[in-house]
Structures are given as C-alpha cells and as structure tokens.
Amino acid sequence: MPPVIRAVILGLALALMAGGAQAASFNCDRARTADELTICATLKLNDQDVRMAQLYDIAQHLVAMGARAAIQDDQQAWLKSRRACGADRTCLARAYTRRIAALNQVLQRAYKRGPF
C-alpha cells in the first residue's frame, strides 16, 4: 500500500477513535431509523459502517472530480437500499459487504492509475 494511502487511513482511524457515540457515517445519538438504531446497537455492523465510511472518504480524495459525483450518487442509492433493510442484521451486513467491495474496486482502479 502506498505511504500516502497508509497515512490517510491512519489519520482517519485516529479521528474516528476520538469520537464518542458515533458510527463513522452518522451520530448514533441522533439515530432514529431502524437501520441506524440496529447499526449503533450491533458492534459488527458498526465496525462495517466505520470501514465503509473510511473507504468512501478515501475514494472521494483519490478520484477525479467527475468520478466523485458518481461515487456520491452510488452512496445515496446504497443508503436508500440500506434503509430498506430496516432492523434486519443479515440484510444490513450483506449491504455493507457489497458496498465495501464496490468501494474497494474504486480504490483499486485509483491505485492502478497512480503514482502517489
């Protein structure tokens, strides 16, 4: 992994550890929907949320401006599908697995373009 990417990931991880009752992408104190409440109450889902948010943030910084809009649109569509899972932990875990895989593909394409 390139040193720049490693530094970005480390910085994000440290920033996330400084937070209180918060998953990476939303504040659990303000969670109201079934999906958000379930994510906040389930360590594995919270961890997946942290990972997804880290990858999403990194992807936003590594892709060209035009690709950012597509990633943001994909994220909004994904959030809608995640919300449709409600409190179903299996559905939420699958949604995160798919989104993390998609974001990893975005990052792999960015890494191939390099250099960093």
mmCIF file with all atom_site columns, C-alpha atoms in Angstrom, residues 45-111:
data_model
loop_
_atom_site.group_PDB
_atom_site.id
_atom_site.type_symbol
_atom_site.label_atom_id
_atom_site.label_alt_id
_atom_site.label_comp_id
_atom_site.label_asym_id
_atom_site.label_entity_id
_atom_site.label_seq_id
_atom_site.pdbx_PDB_ins_code
_atom_site.Cartn_x
_atom_site.Cartn_y
_atom_site.Cartn_z
_atom_site.occupancy
_atom_site.B_iso_or_equiv
_atom_site.pdbx_formal_charge
_atom_site.auth_seq_id
_atom_site.auth_comp_id
_atom_site.auth_asym_id
_atom_site.auth_atom_id
_atom_site.pdbx_PDB_model_num
ATOM 1  C CA . LEU A 1 45  ? -22.401 -3.581  11.852  1.00 0.00 ? 45  LEU A CA 1
ATOM 2  C CA . ASN A 1 46  ? -20.872 -0.522  13.498  1.00 0.00 ? 46  ASN A CA 1
ATOM 3  C CA . ASP A 1 47  ? -17.419 -1.815  12.507  1.00 0.00 ? 47  ASP A CA 1
ATOM 4  C CA . GLN A 1 48  ? -18.616 -2.336  8.945   1.00 0.00 ? 48  GLN A CA 1
ATOM 5  C CA . ASP A 1 49  ? -20.003 1.193   8.941   1.00 0.00 ? 49  ASP A CA 1
ATOM 6  C CA . VAL A 1 50  ? -16.641 2.545   10.086  1.00 0.00 ? 50  VAL A CA 1
ATOM 7  C CA . ARG A 1 51  ? -14.833 0.604   7.350   1.00 0.00 ? 51  ARG A CA 1
ATOM 8  C CA . MET A 1 52  ? -17.293 1.695   4.669   1.00 0.00 ? 52  MET A CA 1
ATOM 9  C CA . ALA A 1 53  ? -17.049 5.348   5.720   1.00 0.00 ? 53  ALA A CA 1
ATOM 10 C CA . GLN A 1 54  ? -13.245 5.208   5.673   1.00 0.00 ? 54  GLN A CA 1
ATOM 11 C CA . LEU A 1 55  ? -13.181 3.731   2.185   1.00 0.00 ? 55  LEU A CA 1
ATOM 12 C CA . TYR A 1 56  ? -15.782 6.215   0.968   1.00 0.00 ? 56  TYR A CA 1
ATOM 13 C CA . ASP A 1 57  ? -13.765 9.152   2.317   1.00 0.00 ? 57  ASP A CA 1
ATOM 14 C CA . ILE A 1 58  ? -10.526 7.874   0.804   1.00 0.00 ? 58  ILE A CA 1
ATOM 15 C CA . ALA A 1 59  ? -12.214 7.248   -2.540  1.00 0.00 ? 59  ALA A CA 1
ATOM 16 C CA . GLN A 1 60  ? -13.560 10.810  -2.538  1.00 0.00 ? 60  GLN A CA 1
ATOM 17 C CA . HIS A 1 61  ? -9.996  12.113  -2.234  1.00 0.00 ? 61  HIS A CA 1
ATOM 18 C CA . LEU A 1 62  ? -8.392  9.826   -4.804  1.00 0.00 ? 62  LEU A CA 1
ATOM 19 C CA . VAL A 1 63  ? -10.722 10.018  -7.782  1.00 0.00 ? 63  VAL A CA 1
ATOM 20 C CA . ALA A 1 64  ? -11.094 12.762  -10.348 1.00 0.00 ? 64  ALA A CA 1
ATOM 21 C CA . MET A 1 65  ? -13.822 15.364  -9.887  1.00 0.00 ? 65  MET A CA 1
ATOM 22 C CA . GLY A 1 66  ? -16.234 13.737  -12.359 1.00 0.00 ? 66  GLY A CA 1
ATOM 23 C CA . ALA A 1 67  ? -15.915 10.355  -10.694 1.00 0.00 ? 67  ALA A CA 1
ATOM 24 C CA . ARG A 1 68  ? -16.705 11.879  -7.287  1.00 0.00 ? 68  ARG A CA 1
ATOM 25 C CA . ALA A 1 69  ? -20.231 12.715  -8.377  1.00 0.00 ? 69  ALA A CA 1
ATOM 26 C CA . ALA A 1 70  ? -20.781 9.119   -9.482  1.00 0.00 ? 70  ALA A CA 1
ATOM 27 C CA . ILE A 1 71  ? -19.457 7.788   -6.170  1.00 0.00 ? 71  ILE A CA 1
ATOM 28 C CA . GLN A 1 72  ? -21.727 10.187  -4.275  1.00 0.00 ? 72  GLN A CA 1
ATOM 29 C CA . ASP A 1 73  ? -24.733 9.105   -6.348  1.00 0.00 ? 73  ASP A CA 1
ATOM 30 C CA . ASP A 1 74  ? -23.863 5.452   -5.691  1.00 0.00 ? 74  ASP A CA 1
ATOM 31 C CA . GLN A 1 75  ? -23.586 6.202   -1.975  1.00 0.00 ? 75  GLN A CA 1
ATOM 32 C CA . GLN A 1 76  ? -27.018 7.824   -1.894  1.00 0.00 ? 76  GLN A CA 1
ATOM 33 C CA . ALA A 1 77  ? -28.544 4.841   -3.708  1.00 0.00 ? 77  ALA A CA 1
ATOM 34 C CA . TRP A 1 78  ? -26.780 2.494   -1.313  1.00 0.00 ? 78  TRP A CA 1
ATOM 35 C CA . LEU A 1 79  ? -28.063 4.415   1.737   1.00 0.00 ? 79  LEU A CA 1
ATOM 36 C CA . LYS A 1 80  ? -31.591 4.047   0.390   1.00 0.00 ? 80  LYS A CA 1
ATOM 37 C CA . SER A 1 81  ? -31.127 0.297   -0.016  1.00 0.00 ? 81  SER A CA 1
ATOM 38 C CA . ARG A 1 82  ? -29.558 0.046   3.447   1.00 0.00 ? 82  ARG A CA 1
ATOM 39 C CA . ARG A 1 83  ? -32.542 1.841   4.951   1.00 0.00 ? 83  ARG A CA 1
ATOM 40 C CA . ALA A 1 84  ? -34.828 -0.712  3.261   1.00 0.00 ? 84  ALA A CA 1
ATOM 41 C CA . CYS A 1 85  ? -33.147 -3.429  5.369   1.00 0.00 ? 85  CYS A CA 1
ATOM 42 C CA . GLY A 1 86  ? -34.699 -1.937  8.485   1.00 0.00 ? 86  GLY A CA 1
ATOM 43 C CA . ALA A 1 87  ? -33.534 -3.831  11.574  1.00 0.00 ? 87  ALA A CA 1
ATOM 44 C CA . ASP A 1 88  ? -32.600 -6.992  9.621   1.00 0.00 ? 88  ASP A CA 1
ATOM 45 C CA . ARG A 1 89  ? -28.969 -7.547  10.668  1.00 0.00 ? 89  ARG A CA 1
ATOM 46 C CA . THR A 1 90  ? -28.291 -10.093 7.923   1.00 0.00 ? 90  THR A CA 1
ATOM 47 C CA . CYS A 1 91  ? -29.572 -7.725  5.252   1.00 0.00 ? 91  CYS A CA 1
ATOM 48 C CA . LEU A 1 92  ? -27.531 -4.849  6.704   1.00 0.00 ? 92  LEU A CA 1
ATOM 49 C CA . ALA A 1 93  ? -24.366 -6.961  6.852   1.00 0.00 ? 93  ALA A CA 1
ATOM 50 C CA . ARG A 1 94  ? -24.836 -8.002  3.211   1.00 0.00 ? 94  ARG A CA 1
ATOM 51 C CA . ALA A 1 95  ? -25.428 -4.376  2.192   1.00 0.00 ? 95  ALA A CA 1
ATOM 52 C CA . TYR A 1 96  ? -22.190 -3.331  3.867   1.00 0.00 ? 96  TYR A CA 1
ATOM 53 C CA . THR A 1 97  ? -20.254 -6.219  2.349   1.00 0.00 ? 97  THR A CA 1
ATOM 54 C CA . ARG A 1 98  ? -21.425 -5.219  -1.145  1.00 0.00 ? 98  ARG A CA 1
ATOM 55 C CA . ARG A 1 99  ? -20.709 -1.505  -0.618  1.00 0.00 ? 99  ARG A CA 1
ATOM 56 C CA . ILE A 1 100 ? -17.263 -2.157  0.834   1.00 0.00 ? 100 ILE A CA 1
ATOM 57 C CA . ALA A 1 101 ? -16.450 -4.386  -2.154  1.00 0.00 ? 101 ALA A CA 1
ATOM 58 C CA . ALA A 1 102 ? -17.630 -1.690  -4.574  1.00 0.00 ? 102 ALA A CA 1
ATOM 59 C CA . LEU A 1 103 ? -15.537 0.976   -2.853  1.00 0.00 ? 103 LEU A CA 1
ATOM 60 C CA . ASN A 1 104 ? -12.518 -1.337  -2.841  1.00 0.00 ? 104 ASN A CA 1
ATOM 61 C CA . GLN A 1 105 ? -12.908 -1.678  -6.615  1.00 0.00 ? 105 GLN A CA 1
ATOM 62 C CA . VAL A 1 106 ? -12.938 2.114   -6.959  1.00 0.00 ? 106 VAL A CA 1
ATOM 63 C CA . LEU A 1 107 ? -9.749  2.312   -4.900  1.00 0.00 ? 107 LEU A CA 1
ATOM 64 C CA . GLN A 1 108 ? -8.054  -0.451  -6.888  1.00 0.00 ? 108 GLN A CA 1
ATOM 65 C CA . ARG A 1 109 ? -8.705  1.472   -10.102 1.00 0.00 ? 109 ARG A CA 1
ATOM 66 C CA . ALA A 1 110 ? -7.260  4.615   -8.493  1.00 0.00 ? 110 ALA A CA 1
ATOM 67 C CA . TYR A 1 111 ? -4.169  2.718   -7.268  1.00 0.00 ? 111 TYR A CA 1
#
